[in-house]
Amino acid sequence: MATAFSALGLSEPVVKALDELGFEQPTPIQQKSIPFLLDGRDLLAQAQTGTGKTAAFGLPLVDRSDPQDARVQALVLAPTRELAVQVCEAIHTYSKHSGVRVLPIYGGQPIDRQMRRLRAGAQIVVGTPGRVLDLMRRSSLDLTALRTLVLDEADQMLDMGFIEEVQTILDAAPPERQLVFFSATLPASIRKLAARHLRTPMTLTMPAEERDTPAIAQRVYFVNFKNRAQALTRVLAAEDPASALIFTRTKQAADELAEQLQDDGHRAEALHGDLNQSAREAVLGRFRRQQLNVVVATDVAARGLDIADLSHVINYDLPQDGESYIHRIGRTGRAGRSGVAISFALPTDRYRLRLIERATGSTLVPAKIPSAGEIQVRRTERLVEQLRRQLQADESDPNLVLYREVVGQLREEFDLGDIAATFLKLAQQRPGSTGSG
Ligand code: AMP
């Protein structure tokens, strides 16, 4: 059993759910915040996506909810529909054995259905500020029994202009409620809101060196406007990413780049605000199912988006500032897996690059755009790696009998080393055989 979680004070049904999920050890943010939140205290926590923040606030919410009481006891506000759904799904898995009901509410879905579901009863509601307020005004969402209110990605919520909705919801909650803020960054606006509403909170901030996730390799390529597209093509060829999220500044650039990448043979699509909700979800679905390996997105469209195992985040256009940079690259290198964050900097970007480095406390390592020869070397390395994995795994594969026979026949004519080398050459000439797994 995941006993380290019991030691934090979590109940047996929750620990059992974590055990089934394969969580063995609490992450640092979970370690610090769970006992405190179980105690009903207010918290202001700086934590990015990938730190285990959802469980940090979600687990105490489940344990502090009374399944016998059908009223809403906890409300989580999230900036986007995608994040609301993702947080709701996470809490749903944690509450599997607790008998607690979790409900997502967000715009874009018929409000009647959400009203019906609320009437049926839910202890935890996760929603976007606009729809939450709408349902409160229709007297469908009643906060009188609310014990905990969580703001997830609070900085994004304010960036997206939800301050008034958030204020109204905060004011409508019972005065004795527990209040919890999670935010990737702590700009003045968040600190001000916290100072106004939180009562003797614990503040968890991360020193720059902890924030700068070591699992993420951060590189920068200096390019000019003319050679940037070709530089990206080469970097992608050398990296062969399993799943890359590429950021552009504008929708038009996202469309153009996605098209160029398709021409290059990538399974790429654009994701931006001009696509309606269902088209956006369809793109995300294909990305998650790995039918796409590249998505080109604008910041707005990518907000709150969760995709596990993202291998690369690429800033084709540099983000506006350090906060936005942290948000973008937080999507790779999750839960201890390694990730790569690549940025392209134009000659006019040098100042902004320094600002980003200063704001994040990290260094972006300058890298050389790979040559055709280097790309070839990388492809070969991947092929050899793939071969090695297969050799280790397939020793007893009955299908190999047939191939061994073929090799046996060839050996009567040729040298074994020559056979293997020639076969590798052929394998590499085959399109799509770069060995990305
Ligand atoms: P989050 O920061 O909430 O977006 O979580 C990032 C990822 O880490 C999610 O896929 C979680 O399921 C996973 N995760 C969270 N806590 C743990 C843990 N203690 N052990 C293993 N994985 C975790």
XYZ file of C-alpha atoms and ligand atoms in Angstrom:
460
model
C 0.000 0.000 0.000
C 0.977 3.598 -0.525
C 1.693 4.012 3.189
C 3.536 7.292 2.702
C 0.130 8.778 1.867
C -1.478 7.343 5.028
C 1.230 9.088 7.029
C -0.014 12.420 5.653
C -3.389 11.725 7.247
C -5.347 10.524 4.214
C -8.101 7.949 4.753
C -7.912 4.291 3.802
C -10.313 4.510 0.782
C -8.241 7.337 -0.737
C -4.955 5.556 -0.084
C -6.403 2.460 -1.735
C -7.310 4.489 -4.841
C -3.777 5.938 -4.979
C -2.343 2.483 -4.624
C -4.367 1.321 -7.628
C -3.133 4.354 -9.577
C 0.437 3.351 -8.801
C 1.276 6.485 -6.802
C 3.999 5.415 -4.406
C 5.403 8.586 -2.915
C 3.811 12.000 -2.445
C 5.464 14.751 -4.484
C 7.053 17.655 -2.518
C 4.017 19.890 -2.955
C 1.717 17.075 -1.789
C 3.953 16.376 1.186
C 3.741 19.951 2.351
C 0.162 20.848 1.595
C -1.950 17.714 2.289
C -1.695 17.626 6.130
C -2.258 21.350 6.259
C -5.310 21.243 3.987
C -6.792 18.271 5.868
C -6.633 20.554 8.895
C -8.941 22.998 7.137
C -6.365 25.789 6.815
C -6.088 28.355 4.003
C -3.239 27.983 1.539
C -1.494 30.005 -1.143
C 0.687 27.637 -3.162
C 2.949 28.251 -6.088
C 2.961 25.096 -8.186
C 3.048 24.453 -11.889
C 1.350 21.743 -13.838
C 3.367 18.556 -13.480
C 4.188 18.937 -9.788
C 1.217 16.843 -8.676
C -0.757 19.937 -7.677
C -4.150 18.489 -8.609
C -3.770 15.668 -6.100
C -2.265 18.112 -3.577
C -5.608 19.897 -3.282
C -7.869 17.141 -4.678
C -7.053 14.421 -2.131
C -7.919 16.563 0.935
C -11.130 17.663 -0.832
C -12.254 14.043 -1.137
C -11.422 13.304 2.485
C -13.098 16.415 3.818
C -16.362 15.662 1.969
C -19.247 13.860 3.630
C -20.762 11.397 1.123
C -23.970 11.222 3.216
C -24.624 14.912 2.574
C -25.698 15.476 -1.070
C -24.989 19.221 -0.968
C -21.991 20.863 -2.633
C -19.172 20.943 -0.090
C -16.224 21.821 -2.288
C -15.885 24.004 -5.372
C -12.832 24.128 -7.622
C -12.574 27.003 -10.098
C -10.458 26.413 -13.197
C -9.745 28.850 -16.060
C -10.708 26.568 -18.955
C -13.100 23.815 -19.813
C -10.208 21.458 -20.541
C -8.643 22.000 -17.137
C -12.010 21.675 -15.371
C -12.617 18.319 -17.058
C -9.110 17.130 -16.309
C -9.264 18.120 -12.622
C -12.678 16.508 -12.335
C -11.404 13.266 -13.849
C -8.429 13.232 -11.482
C -10.615 13.775 -8.402
C -13.005 11.144 -9.705
C -10.220 8.562 -9.703
C -9.118 9.545 -6.177
C -12.680 9.232 -4.840
C -13.327 5.819 -6.367
C -13.718 4.102 -2.989
C -14.966 7.085 -0.986
C -18.527 7.379 -2.288
C -18.044 11.063 -3.055
C -19.565 12.471 -6.266
C -17.658 14.957 -8.464
C -19.294 17.039 -11.176
C -17.739 19.205 -13.907
C -19.612 22.337 -15.033
C -18.504 24.563 -17.883
C -19.784 26.641 -20.757
C -20.446 25.074 -24.133
C -22.537 22.236 -22.716
C -26.330 22.561 -22.329
C -26.982 24.230 -18.988
C -30.150 22.173 -18.331
C -28.159 18.986 -18.196
C -25.761 20.474 -15.646
C -28.724 21.766 -13.621
C -30.242 18.281 -13.573
C -26.973 16.759 -12.450
C -26.585 19.324 -9.701
C -30.090 18.497 -8.487
C -29.109 14.848 -8.302
C -26.415 15.843 -5.815
C -22.619 16.197 -5.839
C -20.172 16.874 -3.039
C -17.433 18.340 -5.239
C -18.003 20.636 -8.219
C -15.253 21.655 -10.638
C -16.130 24.485 -12.987
C -15.186 27.516 -15.013
C -16.006 30.879 -13.342
C -18.578 32.056 -15.904
C -20.705 28.917 -15.812
C -20.394 28.580 -12.029
C -21.730 32.097 -11.600
C -24.507 31.459 -14.103
C -25.662 28.389 -12.173
C -25.428 30.258 -8.880
C -27.664 33.013 -10.275
C -30.206 30.433 -11.426
C -30.213 29.104 -7.841
C -29.074 25.786 -9.213
C -25.680 25.843 -7.528
C -26.083 26.458 -3.822
C -22.950 27.291 -1.838
C -24.450 27.386 1.658
C -22.859 24.068 2.641
C -19.541 24.917 0.982
C -16.528 24.050 3.135
C -13.681 24.548 0.666
C -13.134 26.780 -2.345
C -10.093 26.154 -4.563
C -8.743 28.433 -7.297
C -6.655 26.323 -9.655
C -4.262 28.117 -12.033
C -5.341 31.334 -10.371
C -2.884 33.439 -12.390
C -4.347 32.185 -15.669
C -7.842 32.811 -14.404
C -7.014 36.460 -13.774
C -5.049 36.732 -17.041
C -8.124 35.574 -18.886
C -10.176 38.345 -17.314
C -12.198 36.337 -14.813
C -11.408 38.620 -11.853
C -14.981 39.882 -11.431
C -16.538 36.428 -11.570
C -13.942 35.137 -9.107
C -14.598 38.043 -6.722
C -18.349 37.479 -6.843
C -17.977 33.755 -6.164
C -15.534 34.420 -3.305
C -17.989 36.862 -1.751
C -20.887 34.427 -2.100
C -19.124 31.578 -0.281
C -19.808 31.178 3.459
C -17.345 33.261 5.525
C -15.936 30.277 7.417
C -14.943 28.347 4.265
C -11.432 27.081 3.664
C -9.820 28.937 0.774
C -7.022 27.531 -1.359
C -5.119 29.231 -4.187
C -2.884 27.289 -6.572
C -0.953 29.320 -9.109
C 2.071 28.717 -11.340
C 3.262 32.244 -10.652
C 2.532 34.741 -7.913
C 2.183 38.147 -9.569
C 0.966 41.182 -7.575
C -2.662 40.611 -8.635
C -2.708 37.168 -7.020
C -0.954 38.330 -3.874
C -3.474 41.148 -3.542
C -6.447 38.810 -3.945
C -4.867 36.422 -1.427
C -4.214 39.193 1.099
C -7.869 40.226 0.881
C -9.456 36.819 1.243
C -7.144 34.235 2.810
C -7.065 33.907 6.608
C -3.656 33.253 8.199
C -2.679 31.132 5.229
C 0.401 29.058 4.723
C 2.308 30.295 1.680
C 4.265 27.743 -0.314
C 6.596 29.341 -2.818
C 9.254 27.539 -4.742
C 12.778 28.845 -4.903
C 13.968 29.399 -8.463
C 16.216 26.340 -8.463
C 13.346 24.023 -7.460
C 10.996 25.623 -9.939
C 13.415 25.052 -12.730
C 12.533 21.393 -13.191
C 15.793 19.545 -13.800
C 13.956 16.902 -15.844
C 13.436 19.472 -18.602
C 16.348 20.167 -20.930
C 16.008 23.771 -22.073
C 17.685 24.758 -25.314
C 17.619 27.821 -27.512
C 18.405 28.089 -31.233
C 19.378 31.499 -32.542
C 17.790 31.955 -35.947
C 16.687 34.713 -38.263
C 13.289 35.197 -39.758
C 14.321 33.645 -43.063
C 15.873 30.409 -41.822
C 13.605 29.767 -38.842
C 11.212 27.414 -40.656
C 14.073 25.347 -42.037
C 15.745 25.296 -38.618
C 12.549 23.858 -37.138
C 12.415 21.189 -39.845
C 15.962 20.130 -38.993
C 15.463 20.195 -35.257
C 12.341 18.054 -35.620
C 14.178 15.636 -37.891
C 16.985 15.303 -35.364
C 14.692 15.035 -32.330
C 11.969 12.886 -33.879
C 9.559 13.864 -31.072
C 6.924 11.411 -29.964
C 4.629 14.312 -29.093
C 5.501 17.957 -29.615
C 3.462 21.016 -28.764
C 4.685 23.973 -30.811
C 3.685 27.502 -29.857
C 3.167 30.350 -32.285
C 2.077 33.885 -31.511
C -0.814 34.083 -33.979
C -3.559 31.803 -35.285
C -2.441 32.402 -38.838
C 1.117 31.370 -38.028
C -0.210 28.223 -36.340
C -2.182 27.300 -39.467
C 0.725 27.983 -41.806
C 3.232 26.097 -39.718
C 0.936 23.091 -39.284
C 0.533 22.963 -43.050
C 4.283 23.187 -43.633
C 4.883 20.386 -41.149
C 2.283 18.214 -42.860
C 4.161 18.786 -46.118
C 7.320 17.655 -44.316
C 5.577 14.382 -43.476
C 4.651 15.108 -39.849
C 1.260 14.201 -38.458
C 0.557 17.808 -37.474
C -2.513 19.965 -36.859
C -3.208 23.481 -35.616
C -5.098 24.311 -32.423
C -6.387 27.841 -31.985
C -9.329 29.970 -31.004
C -10.895 29.996 -34.477
C -11.718 26.329 -34.129
C -14.974 25.663 -32.358
C -15.023 23.653 -29.169
C -15.721 20.301 -30.776
C -13.004 20.795 -33.411
C -10.522 21.650 -30.657
C -11.468 18.573 -28.685
C -11.128 16.442 -31.791
C -7.557 17.702 -32.321
C -6.721 17.050 -28.669
C -8.244 13.582 -28.886
C -6.092 12.703 -31.903
C -3.010 14.059 -30.120
C -3.753 11.986 -27.016
C -4.312 8.845 -29.076
C -0.970 9.584 -30.780
C -2.575 9.856 -34.196
C -0.841 13.238 -34.273
C 2.723 13.782 -33.156
C 2.741 17.549 -33.510
C 0.187 20.168 -32.497
C 0.819 23.818 -33.332
C -1.033 26.024 -30.869
C -1.492 29.560 -29.668
C -1.255 30.255 -25.930
C -4.956 30.881 -25.523
C -5.930 27.606 -27.164
C -3.395 25.605 -25.171
C -4.340 26.919 -21.752
C -5.334 24.277 -19.261
C -4.662 21.533 -21.748
C -3.358 18.323 -20.253
C -1.533 15.720 -22.224
C 0.568 13.211 -20.399
C 3.881 12.143 -21.930
C 4.427 15.288 -23.954
C 8.008 14.803 -25.073
C 8.703 18.283 -26.473
C 7.499 21.831 -26.018
C 8.746 24.123 -28.760
C 8.563 27.919 -28.664
C 8.578 28.751 -32.372
C 7.700 32.246 -31.243
C 9.072 33.178 -27.841
C 6.397 33.775 -25.205
C 5.725 37.292 -23.936
C 7.323 36.801 -20.544
C 8.731 34.395 -17.975
C 5.357 33.435 -16.546
C 4.049 32.375 -19.892
C 7.304 30.485 -20.554
C 6.901 28.524 -17.307
C 3.333 27.686 -18.235
C 4.294 26.455 -21.660
C 7.240 24.279 -20.705
C 5.448 22.876 -17.642
C 3.656 20.597 -20.090
C 6.689 18.430 -20.624
C 8.929 16.572 -18.167
C 5.943 15.596 -16.035
C 6.018 13.430 -12.957
C 9.711 12.739 -13.210
C 9.817 11.878 -16.924
C 12.392 13.733 -18.979
C 11.257 16.419 -21.359
C 12.754 18.845 -23.834
C 11.899 22.545 -24.109
C 13.166 24.160 -27.296
C 13.018 27.870 -28.071
C 13.772 29.753 -31.269
C 15.105 33.256 -30.751
C 15.213 35.884 -33.492
C 17.879 38.612 -33.363
C 15.231 40.954 -31.907
C 14.445 38.462 -29.128
C 17.677 38.698 -27.176
C 16.354 41.120 -24.603
C 13.189 39.088 -24.051
C 15.258 35.941 -23.734
C 17.241 37.511 -20.890
C 13.990 38.562 -19.217
C 12.714 34.985 -19.437
C 15.926 33.599 -17.995
C 15.827 36.073 -15.145
C 12.140 35.480 -14.390
C 12.507 31.698 -14.393
C 15.936 31.520 -12.812
C 16.994 29.071 -15.502
C 19.489 29.109 -18.338
C 18.516 28.254 -21.873
C 21.476 26.469 -23.375
C 22.365 27.773 -26.857
C 22.428 24.934 -29.386
C 23.590 24.574 -32.982
C 21.062 23.753 -35.675
C 21.776 20.146 -36.652
C 23.380 19.528 -40.037
C 22.160 16.880 -42.466
C 25.021 14.647 -41.288
C 24.100 15.050 -37.635
C 20.458 14.282 -38.386
C 21.607 11.084 -40.061
C 23.704 10.133 -37.038
C 20.760 10.699 -34.709
C 18.485 8.569 -36.890
C 20.999 5.767 -36.834
C 21.341 6.013 -33.068
C 17.597 5.690 -32.689
C 17.484 2.706 -35.021
C 20.250 0.963 -33.084
C 18.479 1.745 -29.829
C 15.287 0.241 -31.201
C 17.178 -2.822 -32.391
C 18.775 -3.250 -28.983
C 15.402 -3.050 -27.244
C 13.945 -5.650 -29.580
C 16.940 -7.936 -29.100
C 16.486 -7.785 -25.350
C 12.743 -8.293 -25.489
C 12.297 -10.824 -28.254
C 14.690 -13.596 -27.370
C 11.932 -16.185 -27.119
C 9.619 -14.818 -29.813
C 8.526 -17.834 -31.927
C 8.263 -15.615 -35.031
C 12.023 -15.214 -34.923
C 12.499 -18.869 -35.919
C 11.597 -18.065 -39.508
C 13.957 -15.076 -39.646
C 16.772 -17.099 -38.098
C 16.386 -19.596 -40.909
C 16.705 -16.787 -43.475
C 19.831 -15.499 -41.758
C 21.202 -19.048 -41.727
C 20.769 -19.327 -45.496
C 22.321 -15.920 -46.146
C 25.331 -16.848 -44.003
C 26.251 -19.562 -46.462
C 26.919 -16.797 -49.005
C 27.778 -13.682 -46.950
C 29.552 -12.496 -43.843
C 27.226 -12.087 -40.827
C 28.476 -8.529 -40.137
C 27.766 -7.530 -43.749
C 24.265 -8.993 -43.582
C 23.393 -7.038 -40.443
C 24.925 -3.760 -41.687
C 23.140 -3.975 -45.035
C 19.870 -4.719 -43.321
C 20.267 -1.672 -41.058
C 20.901 0.466 -44.110
C 17.720 -0.819 -45.758
C 15.722 -0.340 -42.571
C 16.819 3.253 -42.351
C 15.886 3.999 -45.944
C 12.339 2.911 -45.196
C 10.223 6.004 -44.477
C 8.913 6.236 -40.912
C 11.623 3.913 -39.629
C 13.552 6.409 -37.564
C 12.970 4.415 -34.464
C 10.809 6.733 -32.402
C 9.299 3.635 -30.901
P -0.486 17.730 -12.030
O 0.671 18.555 -11.568
O -1.593 17.729 -11.045
O -0.940 18.125 -13.410
O -0.003 16.193 -12.100
C 0.945 15.745 -13.021
C 0.910 14.226 -13.209
O 1.533 13.572 -12.122
C -0.480 13.642 -13.318
O -0.483 12.763 -14.427
C -0.681 12.880 -12.015
O -1.512 11.767 -12.199
C 0.742 12.487 -11.647
N 0.975 12.410 -10.196
C 0.539 13.275 -9.247
N 0.973 12.903 -8.029
C 1.704 11.790 -8.185
C 2.429 10.940 -7.280
N 2.489 11.179 -5.978
N 3.057 9.867 -7.807
C 3.003 9.628 -9.145
N 2.361 10.382 -10.052
C 1.708 11.463 -9.581
